[in-house]
Coordinates of C-alpha atoms in Angstrom, one line a residue:
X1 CA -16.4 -0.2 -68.9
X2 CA -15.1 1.1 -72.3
X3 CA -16.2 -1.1 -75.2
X4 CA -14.9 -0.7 -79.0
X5 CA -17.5 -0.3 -81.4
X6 CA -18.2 -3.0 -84.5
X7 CA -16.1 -3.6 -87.1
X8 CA -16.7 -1.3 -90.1
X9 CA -16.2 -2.3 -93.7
X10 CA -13.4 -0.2 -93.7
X11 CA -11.4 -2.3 -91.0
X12 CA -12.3 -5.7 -93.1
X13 CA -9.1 -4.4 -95.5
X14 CA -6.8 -5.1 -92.9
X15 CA -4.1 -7.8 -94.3
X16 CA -4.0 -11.1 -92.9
X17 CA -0.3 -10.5 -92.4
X18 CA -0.7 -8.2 -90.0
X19 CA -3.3 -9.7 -87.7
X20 CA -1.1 -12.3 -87.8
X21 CA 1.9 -10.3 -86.3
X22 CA -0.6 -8.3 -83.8
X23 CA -1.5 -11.8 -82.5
X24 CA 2.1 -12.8 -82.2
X25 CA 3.1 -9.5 -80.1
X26 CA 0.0 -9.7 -78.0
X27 CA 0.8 -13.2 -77.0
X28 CA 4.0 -12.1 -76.0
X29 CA 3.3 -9.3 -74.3
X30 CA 2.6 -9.6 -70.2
X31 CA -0.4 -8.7 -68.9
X32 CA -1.5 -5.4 -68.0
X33 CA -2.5 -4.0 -64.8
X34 CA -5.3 -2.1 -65.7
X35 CA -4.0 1.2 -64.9
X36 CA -3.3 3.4 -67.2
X37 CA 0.0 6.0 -66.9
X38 CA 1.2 8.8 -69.2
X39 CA 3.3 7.0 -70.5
X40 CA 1.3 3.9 -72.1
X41 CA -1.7 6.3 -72.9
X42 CA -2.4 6.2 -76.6
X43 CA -4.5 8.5 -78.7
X44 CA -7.3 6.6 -80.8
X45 CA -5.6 7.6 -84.2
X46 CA -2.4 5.3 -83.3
X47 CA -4.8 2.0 -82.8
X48 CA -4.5 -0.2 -85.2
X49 CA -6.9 -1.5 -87.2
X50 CA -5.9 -4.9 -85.5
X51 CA -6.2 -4.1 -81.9
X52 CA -10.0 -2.6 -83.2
X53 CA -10.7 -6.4 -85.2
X54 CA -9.4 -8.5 -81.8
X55 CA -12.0 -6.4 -79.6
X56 CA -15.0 -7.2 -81.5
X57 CA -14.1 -10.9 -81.5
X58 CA -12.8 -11.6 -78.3
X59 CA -15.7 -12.6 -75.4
X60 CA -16.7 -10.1 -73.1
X61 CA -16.0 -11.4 -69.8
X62 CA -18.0 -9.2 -66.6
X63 CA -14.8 -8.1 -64.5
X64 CA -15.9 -9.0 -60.9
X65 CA -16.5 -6.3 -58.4
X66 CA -13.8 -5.5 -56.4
X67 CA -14.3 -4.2 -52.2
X68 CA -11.3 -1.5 -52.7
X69 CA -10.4 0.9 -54.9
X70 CA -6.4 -1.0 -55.2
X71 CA -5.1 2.5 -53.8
X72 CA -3.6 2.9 -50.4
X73 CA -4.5 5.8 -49.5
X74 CA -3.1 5.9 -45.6
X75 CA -5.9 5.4 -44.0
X76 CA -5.5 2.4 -42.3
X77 CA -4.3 3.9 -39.1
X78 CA -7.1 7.2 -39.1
X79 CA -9.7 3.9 -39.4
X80 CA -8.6 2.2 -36.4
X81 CA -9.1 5.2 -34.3
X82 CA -12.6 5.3 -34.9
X83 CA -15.6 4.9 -32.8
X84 CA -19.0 4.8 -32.5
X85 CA -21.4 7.4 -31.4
X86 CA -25.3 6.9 -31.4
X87 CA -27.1 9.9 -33.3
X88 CA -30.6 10.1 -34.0
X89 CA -31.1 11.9 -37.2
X90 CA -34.7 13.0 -38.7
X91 CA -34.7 13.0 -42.4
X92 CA -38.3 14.6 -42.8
X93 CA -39.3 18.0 -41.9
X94 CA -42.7 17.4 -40.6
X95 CA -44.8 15.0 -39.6
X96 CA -44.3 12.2 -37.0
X97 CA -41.3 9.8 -38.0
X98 CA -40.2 6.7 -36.1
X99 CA -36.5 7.9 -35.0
X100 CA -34.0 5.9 -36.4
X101 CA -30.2 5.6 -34.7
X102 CA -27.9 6.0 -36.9
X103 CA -24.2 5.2 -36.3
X104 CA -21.6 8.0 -36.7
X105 CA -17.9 7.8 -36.6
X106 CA -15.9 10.4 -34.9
X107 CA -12.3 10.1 -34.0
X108 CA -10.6 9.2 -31.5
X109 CA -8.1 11.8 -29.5
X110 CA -5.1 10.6 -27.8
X111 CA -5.9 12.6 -24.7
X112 CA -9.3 10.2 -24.1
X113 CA -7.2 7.1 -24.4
X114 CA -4.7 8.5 -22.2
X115 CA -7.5 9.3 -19.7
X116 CA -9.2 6.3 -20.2
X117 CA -6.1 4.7 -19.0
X118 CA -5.1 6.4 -16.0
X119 CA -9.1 6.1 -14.6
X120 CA -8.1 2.1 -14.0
X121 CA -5.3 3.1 -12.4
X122 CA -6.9 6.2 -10.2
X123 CA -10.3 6.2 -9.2
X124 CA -10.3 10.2 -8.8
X125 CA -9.2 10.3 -12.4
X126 CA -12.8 10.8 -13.4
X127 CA -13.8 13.5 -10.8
X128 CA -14.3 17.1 -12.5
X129 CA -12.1 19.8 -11.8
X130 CA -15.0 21.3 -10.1
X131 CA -16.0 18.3 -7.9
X132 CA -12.2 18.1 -6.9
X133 CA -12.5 22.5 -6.4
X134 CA -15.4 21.3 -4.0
X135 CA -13.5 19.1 -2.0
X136 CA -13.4 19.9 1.7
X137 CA -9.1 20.2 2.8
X138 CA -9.1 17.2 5.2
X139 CA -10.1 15.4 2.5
X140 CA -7.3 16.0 0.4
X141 CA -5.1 16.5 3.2
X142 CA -6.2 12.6 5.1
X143 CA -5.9 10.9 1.7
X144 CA -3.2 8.1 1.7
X145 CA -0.1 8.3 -0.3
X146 CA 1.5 5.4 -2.2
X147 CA 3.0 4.3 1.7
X148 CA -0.2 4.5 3.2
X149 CA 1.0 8.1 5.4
X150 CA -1.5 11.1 5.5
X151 CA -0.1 14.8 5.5
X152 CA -0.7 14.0 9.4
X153 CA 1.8 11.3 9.3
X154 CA 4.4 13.3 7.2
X155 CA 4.3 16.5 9.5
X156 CA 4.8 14.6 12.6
X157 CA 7.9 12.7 11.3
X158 CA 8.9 16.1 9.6
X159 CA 8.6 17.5 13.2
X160 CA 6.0 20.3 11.9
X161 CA 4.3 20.8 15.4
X162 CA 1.5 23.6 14.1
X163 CA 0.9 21.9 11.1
X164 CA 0.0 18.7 13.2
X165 CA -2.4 20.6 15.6
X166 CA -4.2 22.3 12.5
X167 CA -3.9 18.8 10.9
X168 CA -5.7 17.1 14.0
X169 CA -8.4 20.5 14.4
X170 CA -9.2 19.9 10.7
X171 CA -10.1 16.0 11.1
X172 CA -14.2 15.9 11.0
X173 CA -14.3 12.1 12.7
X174 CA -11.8 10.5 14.9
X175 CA -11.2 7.6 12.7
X176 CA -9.3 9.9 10.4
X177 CA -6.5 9.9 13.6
X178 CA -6.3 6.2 13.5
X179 CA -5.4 5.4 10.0
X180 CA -2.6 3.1 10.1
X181 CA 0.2 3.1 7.1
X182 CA 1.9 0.8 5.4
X183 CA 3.9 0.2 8.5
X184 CA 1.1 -0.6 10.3
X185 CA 1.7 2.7 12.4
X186 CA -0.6 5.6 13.4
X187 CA 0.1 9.1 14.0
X188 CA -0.1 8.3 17.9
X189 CA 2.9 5.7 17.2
X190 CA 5.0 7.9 15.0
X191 CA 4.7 10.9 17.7
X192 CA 5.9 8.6 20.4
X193 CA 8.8 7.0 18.3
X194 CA 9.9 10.9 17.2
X195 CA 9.2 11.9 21.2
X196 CA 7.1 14.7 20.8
X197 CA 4.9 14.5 23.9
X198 CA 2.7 17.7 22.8
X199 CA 1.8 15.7 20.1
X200 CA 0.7 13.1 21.9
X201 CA -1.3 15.0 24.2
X202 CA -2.9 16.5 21.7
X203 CA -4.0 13.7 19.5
X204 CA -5.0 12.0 23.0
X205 CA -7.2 15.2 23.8
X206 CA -9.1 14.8 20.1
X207 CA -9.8 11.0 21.2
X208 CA -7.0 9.3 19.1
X209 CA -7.0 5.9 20.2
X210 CA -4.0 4.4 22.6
X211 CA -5.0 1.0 22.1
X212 CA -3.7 0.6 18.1
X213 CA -1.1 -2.0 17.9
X214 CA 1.2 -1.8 15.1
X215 CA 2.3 -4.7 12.9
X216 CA 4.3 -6.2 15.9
X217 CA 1.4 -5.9 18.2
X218 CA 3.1 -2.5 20.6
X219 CA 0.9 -0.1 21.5
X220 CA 2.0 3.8 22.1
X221 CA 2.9 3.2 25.7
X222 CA 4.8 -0.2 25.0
X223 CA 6.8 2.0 23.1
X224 CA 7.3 4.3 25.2
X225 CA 8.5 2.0 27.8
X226 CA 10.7 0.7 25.4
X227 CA 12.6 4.3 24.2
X228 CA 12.2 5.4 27.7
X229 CA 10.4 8.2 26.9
X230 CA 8.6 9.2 30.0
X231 CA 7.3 13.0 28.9
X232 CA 5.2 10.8 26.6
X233 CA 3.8 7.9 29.0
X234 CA 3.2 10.3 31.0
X235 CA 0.9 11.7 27.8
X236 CA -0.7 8.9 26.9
X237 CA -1.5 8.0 30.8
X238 CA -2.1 11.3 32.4
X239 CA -5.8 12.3 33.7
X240 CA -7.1 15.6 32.1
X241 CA -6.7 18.8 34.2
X242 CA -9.3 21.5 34.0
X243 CA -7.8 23.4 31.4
X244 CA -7.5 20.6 29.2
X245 CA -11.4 19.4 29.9
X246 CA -11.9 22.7 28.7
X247 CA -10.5 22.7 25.7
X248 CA -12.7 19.8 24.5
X249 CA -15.5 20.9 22.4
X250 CA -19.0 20.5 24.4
X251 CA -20.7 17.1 24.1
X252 CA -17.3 15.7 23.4
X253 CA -16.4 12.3 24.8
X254 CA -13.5 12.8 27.5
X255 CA -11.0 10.0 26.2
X256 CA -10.6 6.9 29.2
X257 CA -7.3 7.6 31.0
X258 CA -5.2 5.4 31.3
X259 CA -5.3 2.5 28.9
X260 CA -6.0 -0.6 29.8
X261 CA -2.1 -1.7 31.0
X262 CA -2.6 -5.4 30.6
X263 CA -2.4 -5.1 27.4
X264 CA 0.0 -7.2 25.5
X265 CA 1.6 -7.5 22.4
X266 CA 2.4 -10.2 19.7
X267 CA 5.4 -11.2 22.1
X268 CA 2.9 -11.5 25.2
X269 CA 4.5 -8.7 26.7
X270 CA 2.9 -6.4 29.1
X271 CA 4.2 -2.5 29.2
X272 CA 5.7 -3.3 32.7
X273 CA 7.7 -6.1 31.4
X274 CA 9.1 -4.3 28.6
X275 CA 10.0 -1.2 31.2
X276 CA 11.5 -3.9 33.9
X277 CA 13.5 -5.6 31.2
X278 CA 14.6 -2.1 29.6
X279 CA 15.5 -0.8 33.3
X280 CA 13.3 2.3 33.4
X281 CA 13.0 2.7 37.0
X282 CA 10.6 5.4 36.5
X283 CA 8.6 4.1 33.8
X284 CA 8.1 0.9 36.3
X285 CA 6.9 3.1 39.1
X286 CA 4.4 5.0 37.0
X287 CA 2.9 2.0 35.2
X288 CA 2.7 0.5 39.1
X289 CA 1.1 4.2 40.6
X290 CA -1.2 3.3 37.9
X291 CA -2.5 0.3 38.5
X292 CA -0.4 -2.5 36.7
X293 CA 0.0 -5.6 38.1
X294 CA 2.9 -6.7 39.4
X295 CA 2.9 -10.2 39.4
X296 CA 1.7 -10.4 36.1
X297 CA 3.5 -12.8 33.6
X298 CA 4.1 -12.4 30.2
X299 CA 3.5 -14.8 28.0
X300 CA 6.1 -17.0 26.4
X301 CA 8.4 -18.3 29.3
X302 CA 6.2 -17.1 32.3
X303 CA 8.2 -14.4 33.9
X304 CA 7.7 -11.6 36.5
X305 CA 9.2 -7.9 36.1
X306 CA 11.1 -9.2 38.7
X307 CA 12.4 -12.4 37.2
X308 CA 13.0 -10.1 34.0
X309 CA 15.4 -7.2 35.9
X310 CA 17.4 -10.0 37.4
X311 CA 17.9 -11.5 34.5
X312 CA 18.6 -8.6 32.8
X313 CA 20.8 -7.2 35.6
X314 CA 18.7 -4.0 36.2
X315 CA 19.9 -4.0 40.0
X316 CA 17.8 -0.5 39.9
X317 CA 14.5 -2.1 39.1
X318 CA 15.3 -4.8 41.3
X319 CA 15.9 -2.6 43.8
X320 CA 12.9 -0.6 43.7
X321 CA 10.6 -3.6 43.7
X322 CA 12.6 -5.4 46.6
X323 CA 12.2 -2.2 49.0
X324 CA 9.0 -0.3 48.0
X325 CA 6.7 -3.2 46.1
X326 CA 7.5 -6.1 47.9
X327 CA 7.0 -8.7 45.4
X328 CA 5.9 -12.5 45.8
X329 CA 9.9 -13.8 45.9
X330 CA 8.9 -18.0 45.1
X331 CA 7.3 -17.2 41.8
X332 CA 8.2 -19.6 39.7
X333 CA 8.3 -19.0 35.4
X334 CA 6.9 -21.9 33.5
X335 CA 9.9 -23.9 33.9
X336 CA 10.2 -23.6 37.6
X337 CA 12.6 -21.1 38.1
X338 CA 12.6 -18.7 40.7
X339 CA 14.2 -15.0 40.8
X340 CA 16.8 -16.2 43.6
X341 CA 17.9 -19.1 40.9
X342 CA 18.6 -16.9 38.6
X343 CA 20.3 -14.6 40.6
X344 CA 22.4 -17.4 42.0
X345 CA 23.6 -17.5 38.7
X346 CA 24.5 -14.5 37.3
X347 CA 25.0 -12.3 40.9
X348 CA 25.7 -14.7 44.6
X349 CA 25.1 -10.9 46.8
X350 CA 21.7 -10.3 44.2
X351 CA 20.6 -13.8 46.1
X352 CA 21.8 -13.5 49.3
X353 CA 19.8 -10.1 49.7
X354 CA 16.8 -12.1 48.1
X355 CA 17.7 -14.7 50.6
X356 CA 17.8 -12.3 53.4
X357 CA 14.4 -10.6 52.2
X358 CA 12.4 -14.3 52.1
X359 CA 13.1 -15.9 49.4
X360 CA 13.5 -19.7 49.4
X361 CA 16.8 -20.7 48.6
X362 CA 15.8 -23.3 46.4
X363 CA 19.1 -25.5 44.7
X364 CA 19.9 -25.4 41.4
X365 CA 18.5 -27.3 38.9
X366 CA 20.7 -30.7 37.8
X367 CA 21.9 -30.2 34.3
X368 CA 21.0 -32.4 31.1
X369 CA 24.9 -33.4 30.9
X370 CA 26.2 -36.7 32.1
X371 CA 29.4 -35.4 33.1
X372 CA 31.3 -36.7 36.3
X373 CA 33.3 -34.5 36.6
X374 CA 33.9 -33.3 40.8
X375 CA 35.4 -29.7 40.5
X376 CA 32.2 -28.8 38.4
X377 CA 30.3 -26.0 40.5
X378 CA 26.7 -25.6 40.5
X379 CA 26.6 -22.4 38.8
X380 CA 28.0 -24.5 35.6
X381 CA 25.5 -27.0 36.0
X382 CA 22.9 -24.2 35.7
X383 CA 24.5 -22.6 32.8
X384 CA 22.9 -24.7 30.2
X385 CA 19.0 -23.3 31.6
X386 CA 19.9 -20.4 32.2
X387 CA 20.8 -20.3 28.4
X388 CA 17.7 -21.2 27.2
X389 CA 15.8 -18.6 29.1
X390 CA 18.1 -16.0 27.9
X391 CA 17.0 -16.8 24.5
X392 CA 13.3 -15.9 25.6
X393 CA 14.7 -12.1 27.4
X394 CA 12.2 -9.6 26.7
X395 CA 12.7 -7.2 24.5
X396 CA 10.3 -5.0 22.5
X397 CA 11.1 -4.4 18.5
X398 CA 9.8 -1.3 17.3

């Protein structure tokens, strides 16, 4: 800091007068900032003698250090976007000095932020472009999209059938052909609901599993039974012929054909009740030529193929199990209904052929109501039972 130098003799001449009238203008003057511009810069010749006298008298206070320099220089936003990187520097040329780290600031680009980012959101956002150059196909071509779906997925809906098989060639483990979606459905499922039985086959030849239920708890084959789409039940269930054996790779494990067809879904449906209730007449005989049980009940009300095709009024189903499976005719549901009840109900020449073939003719049951009333026929009685076991009819959602 600047200091003025002593008074000489020659400043002692100064009048009183005019310190007086310095003191008067410096007291009214403001204070100054401390910076000095071109335009309050003053050469020493035009000091007075009374700025040089108050000085030397005034007290010399120490001006406390300040942290900044008071100038903004812009720097603020360079400073947050700083750092810290650990370098070890070695001051001395020779000799054996303990290595120090020192801390360096470097910058901070936009583009490591931006990846820094997007590596939370993607974990193959930190793979190198040469580890993703290395990549085997199926592994780009089996990894899940934002709805769960593989490129497998997408060509079979797409209806790409040589991109499917090369798809399915290219897959290293079978679990790669049983990834479900967001759906909950496989490529097996997808293949069946798009009836493209070749891809079925094929995807049952490389050991795809039948027995994936989707969110609603249907297998392949229940949906198949449920579209009607024989070609692929006939897919899923079909033993392998020679040629196809040979076309699996050696040491390959042959795939169990059929499924097991006692399977049910989240409904307790069976694939023969779906196909009785449906009225596939040649679903029914396949799933029976393959062992499915006839007498088998599904699950929520209790009911027989049979009891389902009368209800439903499949007089082919019904038909087809009356003359060539000869089913138990008295099987009651879980309420204690029999087939010929029901078809008292809805068809009197459906129950006098059951009647005629063995069945009991069991009466009615008596209704809930309290009514009197003569003319009322039994068939109205029934009415309000046979309503609530229509609201348990079969039928397979997809």
């Amino acid at each position: 800091m600047w200091h003025p130098p002593r008074k000489t003799p020659m400043e002692s001449n100064v009048p009183e007068s005019e310190q007086q009238k310095c003191e008067e203008k410096r007291d009214s003057c403001q204070v100054d900032s401390g910076f000095l511009s071109s335009g309050n810069l003053q050469v020493s010749s035009e000091l007075g003698d009374y700025e040089l006298n108050v000085a030397t008298t005034a007290p010399v206070v120490p001006e406390p250090m300040r942290v900044d320099s008071g100038v903004d220089l812009g720097l603020s936003e360079s400073l947050s976007q700083l750092t810290l990187k650990q370098v070890t520097l070695n001051p001395l040329a020779s000799g054996k000095v303990q290595v120090e780290p020192t801390v360096e600031l470097t910058p901070v680009s936009t583009d490591k932020l931006e990846q820094h980012d997007a590596s939370t959101l993607r974990h193959e956002s930190h793979r190198s472009p040469e580890t993703l150059f290395n990549e085997e196909p199926w592994q780009l071509y089996y990894t899940q999209d934002d709805d769960g779906d593989t490129q497998l997925h997408i060509a079979i809906v797409q209806g790409f059938l040589e991109a499917a098989f090369s798809l399915i060639r290219m897959a290293p483990h079978v679990c790669l052909l049983n990834i479900l979606n967001d759906d909950g459905q496989s490529p097996l499922h997808l293949a069946v609901l798009t009836r493209q039985p070749r891809i079925v086959r094929r995807l049952i030849l490389a050991c795809a599993n039948p027995a994936l239920r989707n969110f609603r708890g249907n297998t392949a084959l229940h949906l198949a039974c449920a579209t009607g789409d024989l070609a692929s039940a006939k897919a899923l269930t079909d033993p392998l012929s020679t040629v196809e054996r040979n076309y699996l790779h050696p040491g390959k494990k042959i795939p169990a054909l059929p499924q097991n067809l006692e399977q049910r879904n989240y409904d307790g449906e069976m694939c023969l009740h779906i196909a009785a209730a449906s009225g596939q007449v040649e679903l029914v005989r396949l799933l029976l030529r393959l062992g499915a049980d006839l007498e088998a009940r599904e699950a929520l009300a209790g009911k027989t193929a049979l009891h389902l095709a009368v209800e439903r009024g499949c007089r082919s189903v019904v038909a087809f199990l009356l003359q060539e499976c000869r089913p138990c005719l008295d099987t009651q549901t879980y309420a204690g209904i029999t087939a010929y009840q029901i078809a008292l109900c809805f068809d009197s020449q459906l129950a006098r052929e059951l009647v005629r073939l063995g069945a009991t003719p069991k009466p009615l049951p008596e209704s809930d109501s309290d009514s009197s009333d003569e003319d009322e026929s039994p068939a109205n009685n029934y009415l309000p039972a046979i309503a609530r076991i229509r609201q348990n009819v079969v039928g397979v959602k997809v």
